[in-house]
Amino acid sequence: MQTAYRSNTFILKIVQAAKKLAEEKGFSNSCSDEVGRLLSVLVGQIRDGKILEIGTGYGVGSSWILSAIAPTTEFISVDNCKEKMDVVMNTLFHNQVKLYVGDWKEVISEGPFQFIFADAATAKTFEGEILLQALDQGGLLLMDDFTPEEHFPDEWKGKPDTVREFWLNHEELVATEIYLTPKTSAILATKRT
């Protein structure tokens, strides 16, 4: 079974630089190219307003976002690891980005956000209602790092999946799970108007 598309190999220099930095730092939790390409397509549709990324890491997702951001859109990225953010702040220069160190809930007052990329486990799980309130009416939310049910490890099988239940069945959202690779998926949702 093929696990990657060989025909889609183009990666912008800004993304290549961030991927190299993450690799040099031994950081393996950056978003995949499949997620990055989806991010670029989705944020490219946001013409005005604000985009929030929760979980900057070493800026790989940020770079994908910045590769397609409209000139009228503001981008905010937050991570709670000062060490990582110090490095990112010294390497990721862009006039449309604001980088913050701290808890993501400290920056939601800058919203509402037309697009949120939630790449931090607590935002997707325990703090879902707060995340939902930060999203503007009609806004898009992308959450990655899901394992499709048919690939659950034995210890997950037969147990309730409260994260999927929350996001896929929330009355304020229209949501779907999409496969990014044969073994990874993401949830994409829009807030009802």
Coordinates of C-alpha atoms in Angstrom, one line a residue:
M1 CA 0.0 0.0 0.0
Q2 CA 1.3 3.4 -0.9
T3 CA 1.6 5.7 2.1
A4 CA 2.6 9.0 0.5
Y5 CA 1.9 10.8 -2.8
R6 CA 5.0 10.9 -4.9
S7 CA 3.6 13.5 -7.3
N8 CA 3.2 16.3 -4.8
T9 CA 6.7 17.1 -3.8
F10 CA 7.0 20.9 -4.0
I11 CA 7.8 22.6 -0.7
L12 CA 8.4 26.3 -0.4
K13 CA 11.8 27.5 1.0
I14 CA 10.1 29.0 4.1
V15 CA 8.7 25.5 5.0
Q16 CA 12.0 23.8 4.1
A17 CA 13.9 26.0 6.5
A18 CA 11.4 25.4 9.3
K19 CA 11.6 21.6 8.7
K20 CA 15.4 21.7 8.8
L21 CA 15.3 23.7 12.0
A22 CA 12.9 21.2 13.7
E23 CA 15.1 18.3 12.5
E24 CA 18.3 20.0 13.8
K25 CA 16.5 20.4 17.2
G26 CA 15.4 16.7 17.2
F27 CA 11.8 17.8 17.2
S28 CA 9.6 15.1 15.6
N29 CA 6.1 16.5 16.3
S30 CA 5.9 19.1 13.5
C31 CA 2.9 18.9 11.2
S32 CA 3.3 16.6 8.3
D33 CA 3.5 17.8 4.7
E34 CA -0.1 16.5 4.2
V35 CA -1.3 18.7 7.0
G36 CA 0.8 21.6 5.8
R37 CA -0.6 21.4 2.3
L38 CA -4.2 21.3 3.7
L39 CA -3.3 24.3 6.0
S40 CA -2.1 26.3 3.0
V41 CA -5.2 25.6 0.9
L42 CA -7.6 26.4 3.8
V43 CA -5.9 29.6 5.1
G44 CA -5.6 30.8 1.5
Q45 CA -9.4 31.2 1.6
I46 CA -9.3 33.5 4.6
R47 CA -9.3 37.0 3.1
D48 CA -9.7 39.1 6.2
G49 CA -9.5 38.7 10.0
K50 CA -7.3 36.5 12.2
I51 CA -5.7 33.1 12.1
L52 CA -4.7 31.3 15.3
E53 CA -2.2 28.4 15.6
I54 CA -2.0 26.7 18.9
G55 CA 1.3 24.8 19.2
T56 CA 4.0 26.5 17.2
G57 CA 6.7 24.0 17.8
Y58 CA 9.6 25.1 15.6
G59 CA 7.4 26.8 13.1
V60 CA 6.7 24.2 10.4
G61 CA 2.9 24.7 10.6
S62 CA 3.4 28.4 10.8
S63 CA 5.5 28.4 7.7
W64 CA 2.8 26.5 5.8
I65 CA 0.3 29.1 6.9
L66 CA 2.5 32.0 6.0
S67 CA 3.1 30.5 2.6
A68 CA -0.5 31.2 1.7
I69 CA -1.7 34.0 4.0
A70 CA -3.6 36.9 2.4
P71 CA -2.0 40.3 2.9
T72 CA -5.1 41.5 4.9
T73 CA -5.0 38.6 7.4
E74 CA -3.3 38.6 10.8
F75 CA -1.6 35.5 12.1
I76 CA -1.1 34.6 15.7
S77 CA 0.9 31.6 16.9
V78 CA 1.3 30.5 20.5
D79 CA 3.4 27.8 22.2
N80 CA 4.0 27.2 25.9
C81 CA 7.7 26.3 25.4
K82 CA 9.9 29.3 25.8
E83 CA 13.0 27.5 24.4
K84 CA 11.3 26.7 21.2
M85 CA 9.7 30.1 20.8
D86 CA 12.9 31.9 21.4
V87 CA 14.4 30.0 18.4
V88 CA 11.3 30.6 16.2
M89 CA 11.2 34.3 17.1
N90 CA 14.8 34.6 15.9
T91 CA 14.2 32.8 12.6
L92 CA 10.6 33.4 11.5
F93 CA 10.3 37.0 10.4
H94 CA 7.0 38.1 8.8
N95 CA 5.1 41.3 9.1
Q96 CA 1.8 39.5 9.5
V97 CA 2.8 37.2 12.4
K98 CA 2.6 37.7 16.2
L99 CA 4.4 35.0 18.2
Y100 CA 3.5 34.4 21.9
V101 CA 5.0 32.3 24.6
G102 CA 2.4 31.0 27.1
D103 CA -0.9 29.3 27.5
W104 CA -3.1 29.6 24.3
K105 CA -6.0 30.8 26.4
E106 CA -4.1 34.0 27.1
V107 CA -4.3 35.1 23.5
I108 CA -7.9 34.2 22.7
S109 CA -8.9 37.7 23.7
E110 CA -7.4 38.8 20.4
G111 CA -10.1 36.9 18.6
P112 CA -12.6 35.9 17.4
F113 CA -10.6 33.9 14.8
Q114 CA -11.7 33.1 11.3
F115 CA -9.4 30.0 11.2
I116 CA -7.8 28.0 14.1
F117 CA -5.2 25.3 13.7
A118 CA -5.2 23.5 17.0
D119 CA -2.1 21.5 17.2
A120 CA -2.0 21.1 21.0
A121 CA -3.6 18.1 22.7
T122 CA -5.3 20.0 25.6
A123 CA -7.0 22.4 23.3
K124 CA -8.5 19.5 21.3
T125 CA -9.5 17.5 24.4
F126 CA -10.0 19.1 27.8
E127 CA -10.5 22.7 26.6
G128 CA -12.7 22.1 23.6
E129 CA -15.5 24.5 24.7
I130 CA -13.0 27.3 25.2
L131 CA -11.5 26.6 21.8
L132 CA -15.0 26.6 20.2
Q133 CA -15.8 30.0 21.7
A134 CA -12.6 31.5 20.2
L135 CA -13.8 30.6 16.7
D136 CA -15.8 33.2 14.8
Q137 CA -19.2 32.4 13.3
G138 CA -18.5 30.7 10.0
G139 CA -14.9 30.2 11.0
L140 CA -12.9 27.0 10.2
L141 CA -11.1 24.8 12.7
L142 CA -8.5 22.2 11.8
M143 CA -7.2 19.6 14.2
D144 CA -4.7 17.0 13.2
D145 CA -2.9 13.9 14.7
F146 CA -5.9 11.6 14.8
T147 CA -5.7 7.9 14.2
P148 CA -8.5 6.4 12.1
E149 CA -10.6 3.9 14.1
E150 CA -9.5 0.9 12.0
H151 CA -5.9 1.6 13.1
F152 CA -6.6 2.0 16.8
P153 CA -4.2 0.1 19.1
D154 CA -5.9 -2.7 21.0
E155 CA -6.1 -0.7 24.2
W156 CA -8.3 1.9 22.5
K157 CA -10.7 -0.5 20.8
G158 CA -14.2 -0.6 22.2
K159 CA -13.7 2.4 24.4
P160 CA -15.6 5.8 24.0
D161 CA -13.7 8.3 21.9
T162 CA -14.8 11.5 23.7
V163 CA -12.7 13.8 21.5
R164 CA -14.3 12.7 18.3
E165 CA -17.7 12.6 19.9
F166 CA -17.3 16.2 21.1
W167 CA -16.1 17.7 17.8
L168 CA -18.1 15.6 15.3
N169 CA -21.4 15.8 17.0
H170 CA -21.3 19.3 18.5
E171 CA -24.5 21.2 17.7
E172 CA -22.6 24.5 17.0
L173 CA -20.4 22.8 14.3
V174 CA -20.6 21.2 10.9
A175 CA -17.7 18.8 11.1
T176 CA -16.0 15.9 9.3
E177 CA -13.0 13.6 9.7
I178 CA -10.7 13.5 6.7
Y179 CA -7.9 11.1 6.0
L180 CA -4.6 12.7 5.3
T181 CA -2.7 9.4 4.8
P182 CA -3.9 5.8 5.1
K183 CA -3.1 5.9 8.9
T184 CA -3.6 9.6 9.9
S185 CA -6.7 11.8 9.9
A186 CA -7.8 15.3 10.9
I187 CA -11.0 16.9 11.9
L188 CA -12.2 19.9 9.9
A189 CA -15.1 21.9 11.3
T190 CA -16.9 25.2 10.6
K191 CA -18.9 27.0 13.3
R192 CA -22.6 27.4 12.3
T193 CA -23.8 30.9 11.6

